[in-house]
PDB file of C-alpha atoms in Angstrom:
ATOM      1  CA  MET G   1       1.336 -22.930 -21.533  1.00 45.00           C
ATOM      2  CA  GLU G   2       4.739 -24.485 -21.136  1.00 49.00           C
ATOM      3  CA  LEU G   3       7.448 -22.536 -19.366  1.00 54.00           C
ATOM      4  CA  LEU G   4      11.174 -23.181 -19.693  1.00 51.00           C
ATOM      5  CA  GLY G   5      10.598 -26.536 -21.416  1.00 57.00           C
ATOM      6  CA  GLU G   6       8.501 -27.972 -18.603  1.00 64.00           C
ATOM      7  CA  ARG G   7       5.752 -30.465 -19.044  1.00 79.00           C
ATOM      8  CA  PRO G   8       2.297 -28.928 -19.429  1.00 88.00           C
ATOM      9  CA  ALA G   9       0.541 -28.244 -16.119  1.00 85.00           C
ATOM     10  CA  TRP G  10      -2.341 -30.591 -16.945  1.00 89.00           C
ATOM     11  CA  SER G  11       0.061 -33.570 -16.986  1.00 88.00           C
ATOM     12  CA  MET G  12       1.446 -32.942 -13.475  1.00 87.00           C
ATOM     13  CA  ASN G  13       0.279 -34.182 -10.119  1.00 90.00           C
ATOM     14  CA  GLY G  14      -0.240 -31.636  -7.318  1.00 89.00           C
ATOM     15  CA  SER G  15       3.282 -31.992  -5.926  1.00 85.00           C
ATOM     16  CA  GLU G  16       4.895 -31.461  -9.321  1.00 85.00           C
ATOM     17  CA  ALA G  17       2.692 -28.435 -10.029  1.00 86.00           C
ATOM     18  CA  LEU G  18       3.569 -26.928  -6.642  1.00 87.00           C
ATOM     19  CA  SER G  19       7.273 -27.502  -7.314  1.00 84.00           C
ATOM     20  CA  SER G  20       6.881 -25.629 -10.598  1.00 83.00           C
ATOM     21  CA  ILE G  21       5.141 -22.758  -8.799  1.00 87.00           C
ATOM     22  CA  ASP G  22       8.070 -22.654  -6.331  1.00 84.00           C
ATOM     23  CA  SER G  23      10.530 -22.307  -9.198  1.00 84.00           C
ATOM     24  CA  ILE G  24       8.470 -19.699 -11.036  1.00 86.00           C
ATOM     25  CA  ASP G  25       8.024 -17.652  -7.845  1.00 86.00           C
ATOM     26  CA  ALA G  26      11.764 -17.806  -7.097  1.00 84.00           C
ATOM     27  CA  GLU G  27      12.514 -16.686 -10.663  1.00 87.00           C
ATOM     28  CA  ILE G  28      10.057 -13.777 -10.413  1.00 89.00           C
ATOM     29  CA  ALA G  29      11.694 -12.645  -7.158  1.00 88.00           C
ATOM     30  CA  ARG G  30      15.151 -12.957  -8.755  1.00 88.00           C
ATOM     31  CA  LEU G  31      14.134 -10.913 -11.795  1.00 91.00           C
ATOM     32  CA  GLU G  32      12.428  -8.213  -9.714  1.00 92.00           C
ATOM     33  CA  THR G  33      15.624  -7.941  -7.659  1.00 91.00           C
ATOM     34  CA  ALA G  34      17.745  -7.838 -10.825  1.00 92.00           C
ATOM     35  CA  ARG G  35      15.683  -4.894 -12.112  1.00 94.00           C
ATOM     36  CA  LEU G  36      16.436  -2.600  -9.143  1.00 94.00           C
ATOM     37  CA  PRO G  37      19.994  -1.453  -9.994  1.00 95.00           C
ATOM     38  CA  TYR G  38      18.857  -0.611 -13.522  1.00 96.00           C
ATOM     39  CA  VAL G  39      15.963   1.463 -12.186  1.00 97.00           C
ATOM     40  CA  ALA G  40      18.408   3.305  -9.922  1.00 96.00           C
ATOM     41  CA  ARG G  41      20.770   3.912 -12.837  1.00 97.00           C
ATOM     42  CA  VAL G  42      18.033   5.310 -15.085  1.00 97.00           C
ATOM     43  CA  ASP G  43      17.098   7.679 -12.272  1.00 97.00           C
ATOM     44  CA  GLU G  44      20.688   8.710 -11.557  1.00 96.00           C
ATOM     45  CA  THR G  45      21.345   9.519 -15.216  1.00 96.00           C
ATOM     46  CA  GLY G  46      18.134  11.503 -15.660  1.00 95.00           C
ATOM     47  CA  HIS G  47      17.293   9.427 -18.733  1.00 96.00           C
ATOM     48  CA  ALA G  48      13.549   9.517 -18.031  1.00 94.00           C
ATOM     49  CA  GLU G  49      13.567  13.297 -18.408  1.00 94.00           C
ATOM     50  CA  GLU G  50      15.515  12.977 -21.689  1.00 94.00           C
ATOM     51  CA  LEU G  51      12.660  10.812 -22.959  1.00 94.00           C
ATOM     52  CA  GLY G  52      10.065  13.397 -21.951  1.00 94.00           C
ATOM     53  CA  ALA G  53       8.865  11.940 -18.650  1.00 93.00           C
ATOM     54  CA  ARG G  54       8.799  14.090 -15.521  1.00 95.00           C
ATOM     55  CA  ASN G  55      10.733  11.459 -13.574  1.00 96.00           C
ATOM     56  CA  THR G  56      11.722   7.791 -13.560  1.00 97.00           C
ATOM     57  CA  ALA G  57       8.550   6.707 -11.783  1.00 96.00           C
ATOM     58  CA  GLU G  58       6.409   8.279 -14.499  1.00 96.00           C
ATOM     59  CA  LEU G  59       8.496   6.529 -17.155  1.00 96.00           C
ATOM     60  CA  LEU G  60       8.095   3.142 -15.431  1.00 96.00           C
ATOM     61  CA  ALA G  61       4.371   3.635 -14.957  1.00 95.00           C
ATOM     62  CA  PHE G  62       3.875   4.496 -18.627  1.00 96.00           C
ATOM     63  CA  ARG G  63       6.325   2.106 -20.236  1.00 96.00           C
ATOM     64  CA  TYR G  64       5.456  -0.963 -18.148  1.00 95.00           C
ATOM     65  CA  ARG G  65       1.821  -0.085 -17.358  1.00 96.00           C
ATOM     66  CA  MET G  66       2.591  -0.047 -13.645  1.00 94.00           C
ATOM     67  CA  ASP G  67       0.418   1.496 -11.001  1.00 96.00           C
ATOM     68  CA  PRO G  68       1.981   4.958 -10.353  1.00 95.00           C
ATOM     69  CA  ARG G  69       2.259   4.281  -6.615  1.00 94.00           C
ATOM     70  CA  LYS G  70       4.155   1.057  -7.290  1.00 93.00           C
ATOM     71  CA  ALA G  71       6.408   2.843  -9.775  1.00 95.00           C
ATOM     72  CA  HIS G  72       7.279   5.553  -7.206  1.00 94.00           C
ATOM     73  CA  ALA G  73       7.914   2.906  -4.541  1.00 92.00           C
ATOM     74  CA  THR G  74      10.152   0.947  -6.933  1.00 94.00           C
ATOM     75  CA  VAL G  75      12.305   4.010  -7.621  1.00 95.00           C
ATOM     76  CA  ARG G  76      12.559   4.944  -3.924  1.00 93.00           C
ATOM     77  CA  VAL G  77      13.589   1.422  -2.948  1.00 92.00           C
ATOM     78  CA  ALA G  78      16.020   1.050  -5.852  1.00 94.00           C
ATOM     79  CA  LEU G  79      17.820   4.228  -4.793  1.00 95.00           C
ATOM     80  CA  ALA G  80      17.849   3.395  -1.065  1.00 93.00           C
ATOM     81  CA  LEU G  81      18.654  -0.339  -1.160  1.00 93.00           C
ATOM     82  CA  PRO G  82      22.472  -0.011  -1.398  1.00 93.00           C
ATOM     83  CA  LYS G  83      22.482   1.495   2.124  1.00 93.00           C
ATOM     84  CA  TYR G  84      20.986  -1.666   3.671  1.00 93.00           C
ATOM     85  CA  ALA G  85      23.357  -4.638   3.569  1.00 91.00           C
ATOM     86  CA  ALA G  86      21.196  -7.084   5.550  1.00 90.00           C
ATOM     87  CA  VAL G  87      18.229  -6.499   3.255  1.00 91.00           C
ATOM     88  CA  SER G  88      20.396  -6.776   0.124  1.00 90.00           C
ATOM     89  CA  ASP G  89      21.953 -10.028   1.359  1.00 88.00           C
ATOM     90  CA  ALA G  90      18.518 -11.579   1.973  1.00 87.00           C
ATOM     91  CA  LEU G  91      17.317 -10.953  -1.594  1.00 86.00           C
ATOM     92  CA  PRO G  92      17.710 -13.533  -4.363  1.00 82.00           C
ATOM     93  CA  ASP G  93      21.016 -13.400  -6.202  1.00 80.00           C
ATOM     94  CA  PRO G  94      20.187 -11.810  -9.563  1.00 80.00           C
ATOM     95  CA  ALA G  95      23.132 -13.580 -11.201  1.00 77.00           C
ATOM     96  CA  VAL G  96      21.914 -17.109 -10.401  1.00 76.00           C
ATOM     97  CA  ALA G  97      19.108 -18.363 -12.620  1.00 71.00           C
ATOM     98  CA  VAL G  98      16.527 -20.629 -11.039  1.00 68.00           C
ATOM     99  CA  PRO G  99      16.768 -24.231 -12.269  1.00 64.00           C
ATOM    100  CA  VAL G 100      13.859 -25.883 -14.037  1.00 64.00           C
ATOM    101  CA  PRO G 101      12.395 -28.492 -11.671  1.00 60.00           C
ATOM    102  CA  ASP G 102      12.772 -32.119 -12.742  1.00 58.00           C
ATOM    103  CA  GLY G 103      12.036 -33.821  -9.433  1.00 55.00           C
ATOM    104  CA  THR G 104      15.648 -34.108  -8.254  1.00 54.00           C
ATOM    105  CA  ASP G 105      17.268 -32.237  -5.390  1.00 52.00           C
ATOM    106  CA  ASP G 106      19.661 -30.642  -7.907  1.00 53.00           C
ATOM    107  CA  THR G 107      16.813 -28.606  -9.376  1.00 51.00           C
ATOM    108  CA  LEU G 108      15.191 -27.379  -6.199  1.00 53.00           C
ATOM    109  CA  PRO G 109      14.757 -23.598  -6.386  1.00 51.00           C
ATOM    110  CA  PRO G 110      16.905 -21.572  -4.011  1.00 53.00           C
ATOM    111  CA  GLU G 111      15.190 -20.438  -0.849  1.00 62.00           C
ATOM    112  CA  VAL G 112      13.902 -16.904  -1.250  1.00 58.00           C
ATOM    113  CA  LEU G 113      14.428 -15.216   2.113  1.00 77.00           C
ATOM    114  CA  LEU G 114      12.903 -11.873   1.181  1.00 83.00           C
ATOM    115  CA  ARG G 115      10.724 -11.090  -1.745  1.00 84.00           C
ATOM    116  CA  PRO G 116      10.898  -7.634  -3.308  1.00 83.00           C
ATOM    117  CA  GLU G 117       7.610  -6.518  -1.744  1.00 87.00           C
ATOM    118  CA  GLN G 118       8.858  -7.383   1.746  1.00 90.00           C
ATOM    119  CA  MET G 119      12.160  -5.679   0.960  1.00 90.00           C
ATOM    120  CA  GLY G 120      10.226  -2.583  -0.045  1.00 91.00           C
ATOM    121  CA  VAL G 121       8.387  -2.524   3.279  1.00 92.00           C
ATOM    122  CA  ILE G 122      11.629  -2.763   5.269  1.00 93.00           C
ATOM    123  CA  VAL G 123      13.554  -0.188   3.220  1.00 93.00           C
ATOM    124  CA  SER G 124      10.639   2.270   3.263  1.00 91.00           C
ATOM    125  CA  MET G 125      10.450   2.074   7.060  1.00 90.00           C
ATOM    126  CA  LEU G 126      14.208   2.405   7.519  1.00 91.00           C
ATOM    127  CA  GLU G 127      14.206   5.487   5.300  1.00 91.00           C
ATOM    128  CA  LYS G 128      11.695   7.150   7.652  1.00 90.00           C
ATOM    129  CA  VAL G 129      13.846   6.696  10.751  1.00 89.00           C
ATOM    130  CA  PRO G 130      15.334  10.031  11.863  1.00 88.00           C
ATOM    131  CA  ALA G 131      19.030  10.644  11.320  1.00 86.00           C
ATOM    132  CA  THR G 132      19.414  11.046  15.094  1.00 87.00           C
ATOM    133  CA  VAL G 133      19.041   7.266  15.579  1.00 88.00           C
ATOM    134  CA  PRO G 134      22.513   5.697  15.918  1.00 89.00           C
ATOM    135  CA  ALA G 135      23.700   3.669  12.913  1.00 89.00           C
ATOM    136  CA  GLU G 136      24.235   0.545  15.046  1.00 91.00           C
ATOM    137  CA  THR G 137      20.660   0.698  16.344  1.00 90.00           C
ATOM    138  CA  LEU G 138      19.370   1.081  12.807  1.00 90.00           C
ATOM    139  CA  ARG G 139      21.466  -1.899  11.666  1.00 91.00           C
ATOM    140  CA  VAL G 140      20.033  -4.102  14.441  1.00 92.00           C
ATOM    141  CA  ALA G 141      16.488  -3.051  13.529  1.00 91.00           C
ATOM    142  CA  GLU G 142      17.201  -3.863   9.878  1.00 91.00           C
ATOM    143  CA  GLU G 143      18.499  -7.341  10.752  1.00 91.00           C
ATOM    144  CA  GLU G 144      15.505  -8.076  12.988  1.00 91.00           C
ATOM    145  CA  LEU G 145      13.057  -6.987  10.296  1.00 92.00           C
ATOM    146  CA  VAL G 146      14.819  -9.224   7.772  1.00 91.00           C
ATOM    147  CA  LYS G 147      14.384 -12.169  10.169  1.00 89.00           C
ATOM    148  CA  LEU G 148      10.699 -11.346  10.579  1.00 90.00           C
ATOM    149  CA  GLY G 149      10.311 -11.022   6.822  1.00 88.00           C
ATOM    150  CA  ARG G 150      11.160 -14.691   6.368  1.00 85.00           C
ATOM    151  CA  ASN G 151       7.840 -15.666   7.935  1.00 87.00           C
ATOM    152  CA  MET G 152       5.558 -12.661   7.497  1.00 89.00           C
ATOM    153  CA  SER G 153       3.414 -11.405   4.675  1.00 90.00           C
ATOM    154  CA  PRO G 154       4.077  -7.842   3.516  1.00 90.00           C
ATOM    155  CA  ALA G 155       1.016  -6.594   5.465  1.00 92.00           C
ATOM    156  CA  GLU G 156       2.191  -8.248   8.688  1.00 93.00           C
ATOM    157  CA  LEU G 157       5.724  -7.016   8.124  1.00 91.00           C
ATOM    158  CA  ARG G 158       4.439  -3.469   7.525  1.00 91.00           C
ATOM    159  CA  LYS G 159       2.854  -3.483  11.004  1.00 92.00           C
ATOM    160  CA  ALA G 160       6.034  -4.813  12.598  1.00 91.00           C
ATOM    161  CA  ALA G 161       8.141  -2.268  10.704  1.00 89.00           C
ATOM    162  CA  GLN G 162       5.891   0.582  11.821  1.00 89.00           C
ATOM    163  CA  ARG G 163       6.178  -0.591  15.425  1.00 89.00           C
ATOM    164  CA  ALA G 164       9.978  -0.748  15.072  1.00 88.00           C
ATOM    165  CA  ARG G 165      10.034   2.750  13.626  1.00 88.00           C
ATOM    166  CA  ASP G 166       7.912   4.037  16.507  1.00 86.00           C
ATOM    167  CA  LEU G 167      10.308   2.440  19.000  1.00 86.00           C
ATOM    168  CA  LEU G 168      13.325   3.965  17.279  1.00 84.00           C
ATOM    169  CA  ASP G 169      11.742   7.420  17.191  1.00 78.00           C
ATOM    170  CA  GLN G 170      10.273   7.811  20.669  1.00 69.00           C
ATOM    171  CA  ASP G 171       9.609  11.527  20.169  1.00 67.00           C
ATOM    172  CA  GLY G 172       7.623  10.996  16.991  1.00 57.00           C
ATOM    173  CA  PRO G 173       7.817  13.240  13.965  1.00 56.00           C
ATOM    174  CA  GLU G 174       8.585  16.909  14.395  1.00 58.00           C
ATOM    175  CA  PRO G 175       5.368  18.901  14.460  1.00 58.00           C
ATOM    176  CA  ASP G 176       4.702  21.079  11.463  1.00 63.00           C
ATOM    177  CA  GLU G 177       4.701  24.561  12.975  1.00 62.00           C
ATOM    178  CA  GLN G 178       2.661  26.091  10.168  1.00 63.00           C
ATOM    179  CA  LYS G 179      -0.112  23.520  10.628  1.00 69.00           C
ATOM    180  CA  ALA G 180      -0.029  23.999  14.394  1.00 65.00           C
ATOM    181  CA  TYR G 181      -0.194  27.761  13.943  1.00 64.00           C
ATOM    182  CA  ALA G 182      -3.168  27.427  11.579  1.00 70.00           C
ATOM    183  CA  ARG G 183      -5.048  25.400  14.205  1.00 70.00           C
ATOM    184  CA  GLU G 184      -4.557  28.002  16.941  1.00 72.00           C
ATOM    185  CA  ARG G 185      -7.537  30.222  17.756  1.00 71.00           C
ATOM    186  CA  LEU G 186      -8.426  32.821  20.331  1.00 63.00           C
ATOM    187  CA  ASN G 187     -12.117  33.170  21.079  1.00 64.00           C
ATOM    188  CA  LEU G 188     -13.563  36.078  23.043  1.00 63.00           C
ATOM    189  CA  ILE G 189     -17.078  35.154  24.118  1.00 71.00           C
ATOM    190  CA  PRO G 190     -19.273  37.802  25.794  1.00 73.00           C
ATOM    191  CA  ASP G 191     -21.010  36.600  28.942  1.00 73.00           C
ATOM    192  CA  GLU G 192     -22.812  38.223  31.876  1.00 73.00           C
ATOM    193  CA  HIS G 193     -19.560  38.952  33.765  1.00 71.00           C
ATOM    194  CA  GLY G 194     -17.655  40.448  30.821  1.00 66.00           C
ATOM    195  CA  VAL G 195     -15.713  38.357  28.336  1.00 66.00           C
ATOM    196  CA  ARG G 196     -14.758  34.696  28.478  1.00 68.00           C
ATOM    197  CA  ILE G 197     -11.544  33.678  26.702  1.00 67.00           C
ATOM    198  CA  SER G 198     -10.969  30.259  25.170  1.00 64.00           C
TER     199      SER G 198
END
């Protein structure tokens, strides 16, 4: 299979094949980033419901045969991304196509700082930070996570993001009073001296 007029893979040495993979990966990241504002717009307009879907995530899952969890995550991130400048700036520029490699420095693919999956991890964590955390603190956490994302896999970044979220929210999530109430019990146990209460 030839892509973008390249030589067939079988005719390349290892270095040339790896260079082609670099370009293809950069183009995939660019296109996934380019898709996000359109996903957000479909959601904002309610177009999925006009087409008979319950929501945009259901439309994406059906139309593009996406895993439903990935479709929901894509919609959540697409809607939240505009709030996070450092994350947005680290994503590939959707307007700049990736050049086809020909072995010269002019066709080297642009460096991809964050891939969409890493961006999703960071945005998801930032969205879970309580509103009581100061905006400046949140901005610093965002910038630090972007720096970490340059060298971490999504799984590693998820752990770091969770740790950052825990540090930002020292009190932890508010307890659900209904669940706490449901767990409460009063036991009256007869014993030889009367009744024992637990």
